[in-house]
PDB file of N, CA and C in Angstrom:
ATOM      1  N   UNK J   1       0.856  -1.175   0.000  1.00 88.00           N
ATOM      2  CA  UNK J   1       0.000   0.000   0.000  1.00 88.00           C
ATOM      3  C   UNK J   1       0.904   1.240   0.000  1.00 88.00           C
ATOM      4  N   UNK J   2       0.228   2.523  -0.953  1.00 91.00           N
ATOM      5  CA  UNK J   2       1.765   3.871  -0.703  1.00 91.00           C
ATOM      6  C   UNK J   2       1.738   4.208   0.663  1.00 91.00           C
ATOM      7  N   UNK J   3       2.633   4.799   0.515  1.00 93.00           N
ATOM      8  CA  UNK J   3       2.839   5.536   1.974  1.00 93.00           C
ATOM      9  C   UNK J   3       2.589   7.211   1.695  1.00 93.00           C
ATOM     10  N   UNK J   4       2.153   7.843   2.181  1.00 94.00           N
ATOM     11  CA  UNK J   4       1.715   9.648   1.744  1.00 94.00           C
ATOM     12  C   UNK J   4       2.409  10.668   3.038  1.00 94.00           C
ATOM     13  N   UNK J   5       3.186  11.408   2.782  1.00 95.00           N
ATOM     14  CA  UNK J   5       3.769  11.994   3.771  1.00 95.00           C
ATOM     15  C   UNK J   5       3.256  13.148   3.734  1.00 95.00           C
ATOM     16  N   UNK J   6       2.317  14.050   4.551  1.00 96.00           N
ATOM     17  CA  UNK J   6       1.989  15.195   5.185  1.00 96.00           C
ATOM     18  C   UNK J   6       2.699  15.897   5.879  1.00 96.00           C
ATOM     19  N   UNK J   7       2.107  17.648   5.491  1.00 97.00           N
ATOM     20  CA  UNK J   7       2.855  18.601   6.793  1.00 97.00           C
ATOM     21  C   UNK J   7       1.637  19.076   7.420  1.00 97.00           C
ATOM     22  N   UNK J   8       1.824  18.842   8.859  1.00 97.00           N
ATOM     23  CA  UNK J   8       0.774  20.097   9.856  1.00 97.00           C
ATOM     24  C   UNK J   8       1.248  21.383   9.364  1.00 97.00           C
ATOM     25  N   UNK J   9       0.121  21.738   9.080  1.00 97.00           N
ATOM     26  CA  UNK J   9       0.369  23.748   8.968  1.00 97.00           C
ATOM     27  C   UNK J   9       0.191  24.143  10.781  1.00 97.00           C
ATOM     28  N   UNK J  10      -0.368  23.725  11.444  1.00 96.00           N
ATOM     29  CA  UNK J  10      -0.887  24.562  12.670  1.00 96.00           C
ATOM     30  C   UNK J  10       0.543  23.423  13.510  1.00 96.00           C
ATOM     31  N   UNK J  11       1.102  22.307  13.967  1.00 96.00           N
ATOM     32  CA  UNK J  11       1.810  22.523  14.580  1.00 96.00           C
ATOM     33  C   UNK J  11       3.709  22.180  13.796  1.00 96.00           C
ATOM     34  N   UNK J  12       3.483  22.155  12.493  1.00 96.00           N
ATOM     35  CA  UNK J  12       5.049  21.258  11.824  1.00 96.00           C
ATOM     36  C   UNK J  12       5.008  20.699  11.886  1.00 96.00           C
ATOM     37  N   UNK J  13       4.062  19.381  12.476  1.00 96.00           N
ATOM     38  CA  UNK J  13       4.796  18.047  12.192  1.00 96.00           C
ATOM     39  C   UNK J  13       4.299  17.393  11.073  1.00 96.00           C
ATOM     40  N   UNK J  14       5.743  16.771  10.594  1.00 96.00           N
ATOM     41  CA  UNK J  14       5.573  15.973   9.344  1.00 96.00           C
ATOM     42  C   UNK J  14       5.246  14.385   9.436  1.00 96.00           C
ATOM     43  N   UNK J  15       4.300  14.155   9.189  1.00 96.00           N
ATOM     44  CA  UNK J  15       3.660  12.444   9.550  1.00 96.00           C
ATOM     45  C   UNK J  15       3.633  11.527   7.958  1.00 96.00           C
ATOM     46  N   UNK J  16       3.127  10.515   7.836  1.00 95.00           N
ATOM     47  CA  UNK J  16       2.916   9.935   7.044  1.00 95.00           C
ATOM     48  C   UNK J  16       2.210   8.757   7.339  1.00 95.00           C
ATOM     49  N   UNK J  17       1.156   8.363   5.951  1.00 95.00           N
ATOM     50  CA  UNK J  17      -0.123   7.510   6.138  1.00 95.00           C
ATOM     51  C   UNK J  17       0.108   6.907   4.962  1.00 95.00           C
ATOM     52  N   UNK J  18      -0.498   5.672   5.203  1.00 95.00           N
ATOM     53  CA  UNK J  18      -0.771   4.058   4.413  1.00 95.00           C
ATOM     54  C   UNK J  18      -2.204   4.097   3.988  1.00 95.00           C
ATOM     55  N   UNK J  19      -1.797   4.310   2.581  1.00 94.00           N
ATOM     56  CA  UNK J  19      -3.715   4.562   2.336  1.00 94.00           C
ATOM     57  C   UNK J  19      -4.097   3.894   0.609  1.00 94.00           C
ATOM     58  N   UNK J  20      -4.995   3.409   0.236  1.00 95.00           N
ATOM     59  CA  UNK J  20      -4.730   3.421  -1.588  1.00 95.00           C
ATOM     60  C   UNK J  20      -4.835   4.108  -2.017  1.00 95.00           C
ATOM     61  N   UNK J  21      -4.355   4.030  -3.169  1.00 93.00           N
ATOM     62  CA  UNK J  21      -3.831   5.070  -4.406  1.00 93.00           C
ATOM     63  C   UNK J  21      -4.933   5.701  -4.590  1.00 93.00           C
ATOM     64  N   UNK J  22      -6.489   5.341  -4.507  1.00 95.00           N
ATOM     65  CA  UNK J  22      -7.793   6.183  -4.529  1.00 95.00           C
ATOM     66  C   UNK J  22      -8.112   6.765  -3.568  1.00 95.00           C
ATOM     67  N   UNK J  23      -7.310   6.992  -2.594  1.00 95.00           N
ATOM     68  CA  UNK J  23      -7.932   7.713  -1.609  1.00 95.00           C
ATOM     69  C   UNK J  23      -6.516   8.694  -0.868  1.00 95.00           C
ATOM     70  N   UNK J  24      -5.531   8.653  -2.494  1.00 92.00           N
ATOM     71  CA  UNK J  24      -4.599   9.737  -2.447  1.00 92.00           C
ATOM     72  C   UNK J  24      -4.890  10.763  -1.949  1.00 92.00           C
ATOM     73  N   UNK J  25      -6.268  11.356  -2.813  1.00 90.00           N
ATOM     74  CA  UNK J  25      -5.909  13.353  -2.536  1.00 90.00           C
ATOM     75  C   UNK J  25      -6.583  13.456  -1.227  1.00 90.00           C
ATOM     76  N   UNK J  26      -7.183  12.316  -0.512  1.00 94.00           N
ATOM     77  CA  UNK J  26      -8.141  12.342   0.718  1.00 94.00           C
ATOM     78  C   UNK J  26      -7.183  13.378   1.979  1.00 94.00           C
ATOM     79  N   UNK J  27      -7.781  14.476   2.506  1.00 94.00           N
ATOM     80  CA  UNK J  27      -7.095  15.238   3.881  1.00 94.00           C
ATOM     81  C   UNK J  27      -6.950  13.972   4.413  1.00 94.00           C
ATOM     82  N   UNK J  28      -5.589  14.550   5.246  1.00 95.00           N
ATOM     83  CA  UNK J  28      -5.689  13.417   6.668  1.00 95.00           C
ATOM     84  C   UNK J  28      -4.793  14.653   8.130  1.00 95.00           C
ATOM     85  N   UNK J  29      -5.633  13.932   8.954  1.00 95.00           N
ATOM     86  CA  UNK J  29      -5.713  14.926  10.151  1.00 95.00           C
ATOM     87  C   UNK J  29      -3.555  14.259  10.618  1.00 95.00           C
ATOM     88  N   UNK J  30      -3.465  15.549  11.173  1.00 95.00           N
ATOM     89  CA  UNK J  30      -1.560  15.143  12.235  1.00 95.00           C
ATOM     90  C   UNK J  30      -2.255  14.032  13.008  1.00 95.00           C
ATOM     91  N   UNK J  31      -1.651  13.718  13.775  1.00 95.00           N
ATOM     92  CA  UNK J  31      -1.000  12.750  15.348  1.00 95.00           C
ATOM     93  C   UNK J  31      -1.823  13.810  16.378  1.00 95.00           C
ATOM     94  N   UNK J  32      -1.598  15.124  16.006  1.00 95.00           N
ATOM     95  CA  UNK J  32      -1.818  15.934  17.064  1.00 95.00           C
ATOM     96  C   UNK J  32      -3.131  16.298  17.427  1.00 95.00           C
ATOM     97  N   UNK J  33      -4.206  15.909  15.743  1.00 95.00           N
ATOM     98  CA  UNK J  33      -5.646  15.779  15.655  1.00 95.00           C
ATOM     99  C   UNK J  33      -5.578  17.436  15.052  1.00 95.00           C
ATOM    100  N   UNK J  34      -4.830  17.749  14.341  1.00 96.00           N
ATOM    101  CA  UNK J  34      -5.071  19.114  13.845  1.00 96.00           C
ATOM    102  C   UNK J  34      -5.375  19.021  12.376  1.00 96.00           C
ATOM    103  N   UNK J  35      -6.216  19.790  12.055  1.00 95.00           N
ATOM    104  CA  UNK J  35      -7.281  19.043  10.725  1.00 95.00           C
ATOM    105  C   UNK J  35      -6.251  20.041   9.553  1.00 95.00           C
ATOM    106  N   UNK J  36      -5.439  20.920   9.390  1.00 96.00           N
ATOM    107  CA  UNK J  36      -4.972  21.721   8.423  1.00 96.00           C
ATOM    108  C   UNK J  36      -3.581  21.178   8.022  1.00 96.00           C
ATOM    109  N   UNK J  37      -3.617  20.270   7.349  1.00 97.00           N
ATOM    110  CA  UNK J  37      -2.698  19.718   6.972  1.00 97.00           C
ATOM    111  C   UNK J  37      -2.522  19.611   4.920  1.00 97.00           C
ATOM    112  N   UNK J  38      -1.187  19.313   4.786  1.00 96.00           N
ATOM    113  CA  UNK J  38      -0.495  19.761   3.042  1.00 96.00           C
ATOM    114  C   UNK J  38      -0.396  18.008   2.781  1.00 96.00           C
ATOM    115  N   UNK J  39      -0.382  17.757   2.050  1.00 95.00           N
ATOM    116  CA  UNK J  39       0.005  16.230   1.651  1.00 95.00           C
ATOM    117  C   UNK J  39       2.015  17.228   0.772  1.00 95.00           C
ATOM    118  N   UNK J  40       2.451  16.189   0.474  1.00 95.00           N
ATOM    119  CA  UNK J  40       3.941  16.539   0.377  1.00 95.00           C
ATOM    120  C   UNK J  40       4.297  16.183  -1.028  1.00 95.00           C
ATOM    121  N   UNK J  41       4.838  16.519  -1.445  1.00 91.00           N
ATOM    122  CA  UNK J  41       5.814  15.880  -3.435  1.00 91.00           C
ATOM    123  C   UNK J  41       6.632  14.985  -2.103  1.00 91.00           C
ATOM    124  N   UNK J  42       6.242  13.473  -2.748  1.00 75.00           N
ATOM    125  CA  UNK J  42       7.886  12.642  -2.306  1.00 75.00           C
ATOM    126  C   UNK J  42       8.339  12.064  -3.383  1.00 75.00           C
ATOM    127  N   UNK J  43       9.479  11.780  -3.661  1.00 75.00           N
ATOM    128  CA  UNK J  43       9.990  11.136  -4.645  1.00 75.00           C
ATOM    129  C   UNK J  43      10.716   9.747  -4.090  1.00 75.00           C
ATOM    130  N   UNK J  44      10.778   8.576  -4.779  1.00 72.00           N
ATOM    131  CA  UNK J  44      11.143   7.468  -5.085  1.00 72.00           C
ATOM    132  C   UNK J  44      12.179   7.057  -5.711  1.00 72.00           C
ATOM    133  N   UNK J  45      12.717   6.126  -4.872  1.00 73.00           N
ATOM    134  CA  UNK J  45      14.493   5.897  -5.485  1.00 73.00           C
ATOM    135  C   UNK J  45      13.794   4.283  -6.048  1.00 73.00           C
ATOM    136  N   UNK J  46      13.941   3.801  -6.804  1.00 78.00           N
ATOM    137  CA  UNK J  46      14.292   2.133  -7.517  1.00 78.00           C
ATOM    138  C   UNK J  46      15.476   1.770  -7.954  1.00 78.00           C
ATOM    139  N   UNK J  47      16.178   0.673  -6.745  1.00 79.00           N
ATOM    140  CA  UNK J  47      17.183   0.436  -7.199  1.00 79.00           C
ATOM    141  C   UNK J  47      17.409  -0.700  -6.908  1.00 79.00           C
ATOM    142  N   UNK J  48      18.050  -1.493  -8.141  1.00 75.00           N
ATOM    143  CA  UNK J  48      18.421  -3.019  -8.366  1.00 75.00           C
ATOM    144  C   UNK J  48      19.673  -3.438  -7.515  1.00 75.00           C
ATOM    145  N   UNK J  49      19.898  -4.795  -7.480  1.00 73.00           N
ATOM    146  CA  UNK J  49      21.566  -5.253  -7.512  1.00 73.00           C
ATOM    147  C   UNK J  49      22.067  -5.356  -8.489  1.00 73.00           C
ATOM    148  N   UNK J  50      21.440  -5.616  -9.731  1.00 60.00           N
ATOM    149  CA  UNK J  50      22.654  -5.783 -11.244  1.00 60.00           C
ATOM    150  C   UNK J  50      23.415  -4.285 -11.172  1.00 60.00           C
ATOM    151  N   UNK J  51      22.489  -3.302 -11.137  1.00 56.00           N
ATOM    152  CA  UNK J  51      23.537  -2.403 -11.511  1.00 56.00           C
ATOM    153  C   UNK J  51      23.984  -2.002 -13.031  1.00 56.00           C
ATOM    154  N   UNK J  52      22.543  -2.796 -13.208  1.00 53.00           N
ATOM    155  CA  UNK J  52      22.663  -2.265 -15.042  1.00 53.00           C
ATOM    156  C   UNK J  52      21.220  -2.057 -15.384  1.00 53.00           C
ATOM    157  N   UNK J  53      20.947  -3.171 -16.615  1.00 56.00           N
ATOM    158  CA  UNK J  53      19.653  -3.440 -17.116  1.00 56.00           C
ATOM    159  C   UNK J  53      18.978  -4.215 -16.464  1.00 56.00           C
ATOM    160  N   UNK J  54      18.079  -4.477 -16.394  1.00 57.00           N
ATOM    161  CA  UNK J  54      17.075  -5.721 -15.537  1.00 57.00           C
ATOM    162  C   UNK J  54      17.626  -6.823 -16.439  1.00 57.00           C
ATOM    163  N   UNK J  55      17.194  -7.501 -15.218  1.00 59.00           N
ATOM    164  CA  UNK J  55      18.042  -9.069 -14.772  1.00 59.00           C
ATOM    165  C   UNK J  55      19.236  -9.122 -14.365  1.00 59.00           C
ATOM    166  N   UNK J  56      19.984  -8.670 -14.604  1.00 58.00           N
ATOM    167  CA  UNK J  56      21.348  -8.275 -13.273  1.00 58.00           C
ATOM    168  C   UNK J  56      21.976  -8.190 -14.577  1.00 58.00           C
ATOM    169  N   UNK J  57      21.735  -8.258 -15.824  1.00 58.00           N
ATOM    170  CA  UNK J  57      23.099  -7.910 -17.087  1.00 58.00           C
ATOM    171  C   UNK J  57      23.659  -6.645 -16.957  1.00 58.00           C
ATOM    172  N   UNK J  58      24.799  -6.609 -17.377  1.00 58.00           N
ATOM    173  CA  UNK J  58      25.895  -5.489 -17.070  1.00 58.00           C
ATOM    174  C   UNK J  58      25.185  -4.590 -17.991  1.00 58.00           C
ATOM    175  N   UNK J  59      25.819  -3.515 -18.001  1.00 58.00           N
ATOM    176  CA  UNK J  59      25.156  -2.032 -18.622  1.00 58.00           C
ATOM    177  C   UNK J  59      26.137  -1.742 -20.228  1.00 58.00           C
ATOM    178  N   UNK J  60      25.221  -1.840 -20.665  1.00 59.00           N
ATOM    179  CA  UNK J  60      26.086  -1.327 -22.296  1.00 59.00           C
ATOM    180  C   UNK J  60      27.452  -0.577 -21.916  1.00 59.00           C
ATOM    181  N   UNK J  61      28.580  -0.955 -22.875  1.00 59.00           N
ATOM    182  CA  UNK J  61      29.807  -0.495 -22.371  1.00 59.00           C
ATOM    183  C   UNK J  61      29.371   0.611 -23.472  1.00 59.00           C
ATOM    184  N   UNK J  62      30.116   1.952 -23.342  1.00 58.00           N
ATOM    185  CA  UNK J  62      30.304   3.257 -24.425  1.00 58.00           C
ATOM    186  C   UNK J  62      29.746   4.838 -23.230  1.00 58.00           C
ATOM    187  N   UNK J  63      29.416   5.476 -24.146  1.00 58.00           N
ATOM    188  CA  UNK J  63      29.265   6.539 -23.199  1.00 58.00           C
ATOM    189  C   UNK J  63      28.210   7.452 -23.850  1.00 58.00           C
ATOM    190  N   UNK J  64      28.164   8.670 -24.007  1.00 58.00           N
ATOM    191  CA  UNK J  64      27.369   9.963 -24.243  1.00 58.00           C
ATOM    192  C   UNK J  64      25.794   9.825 -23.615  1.00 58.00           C
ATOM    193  N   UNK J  65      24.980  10.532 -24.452  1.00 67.00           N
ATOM    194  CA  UNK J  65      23.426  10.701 -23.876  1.00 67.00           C
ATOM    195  C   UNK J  65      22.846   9.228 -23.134  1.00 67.00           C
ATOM    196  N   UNK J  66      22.820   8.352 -24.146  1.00 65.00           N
ATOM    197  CA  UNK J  66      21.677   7.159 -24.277  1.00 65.00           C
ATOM    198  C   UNK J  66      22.640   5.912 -24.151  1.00 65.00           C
ATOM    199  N   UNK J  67      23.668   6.320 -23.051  1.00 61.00           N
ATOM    200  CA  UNK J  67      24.625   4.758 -23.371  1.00 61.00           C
ATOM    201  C   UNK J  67      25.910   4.330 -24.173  1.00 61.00           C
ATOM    202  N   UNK J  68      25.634   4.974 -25.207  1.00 60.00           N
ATOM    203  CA  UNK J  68      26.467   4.967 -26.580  1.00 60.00           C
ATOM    204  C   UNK J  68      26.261   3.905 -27.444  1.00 60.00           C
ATOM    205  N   UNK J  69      24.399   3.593 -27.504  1.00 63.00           N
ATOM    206  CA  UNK J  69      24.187   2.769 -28.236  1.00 63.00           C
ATOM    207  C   UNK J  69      23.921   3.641 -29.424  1.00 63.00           C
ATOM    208  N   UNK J  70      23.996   5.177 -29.912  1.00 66.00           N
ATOM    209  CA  UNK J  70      23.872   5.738 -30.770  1.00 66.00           C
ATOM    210  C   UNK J  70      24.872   5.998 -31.141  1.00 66.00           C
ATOM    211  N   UNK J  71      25.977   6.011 -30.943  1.00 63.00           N
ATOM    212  CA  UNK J  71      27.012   7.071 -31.138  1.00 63.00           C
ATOM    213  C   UNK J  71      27.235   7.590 -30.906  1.00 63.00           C
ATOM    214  N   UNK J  72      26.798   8.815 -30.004  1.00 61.00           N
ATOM    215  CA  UNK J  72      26.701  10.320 -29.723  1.00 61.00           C
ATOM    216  C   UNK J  72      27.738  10.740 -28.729  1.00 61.00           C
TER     217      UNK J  72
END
């Protein structure tokens, strides 16, 4: 289930709630029961053990923009 991280406007504290994806934009009250609260931008890291492409294969050898499967 996501996790949604909030800010209290009335006391700062930053909390976070387990909720579904449909009931994202839903308010949710602080810890502290204070109803004026921001939902937050969080961003998401995904990261493998290969360390390349999926399935653990190594990463195109070359370089520039896209890898250097163009040339560039």
């Amino acid at each position: 289930m996501p996790r949604y991280e909030f800010r209290c406007r009335a006391c700062g504290d930053t909390f976070e709630v387990n909720r579904p994806m449909s009931q994202a934009a839903e308010p949710a009250s602080c810890p502290q029961g204070h109803a004026d609260t921001v939902k937050l931008l969080s961003t998401v890291a995904v990261t493998g053990r290969g360390g390349g492409v999926a399935g653990g294969a190594p990463a195109p050898a070359g370089g520039g923009c896209c890898g250097g499967g163009c040339g560039c």
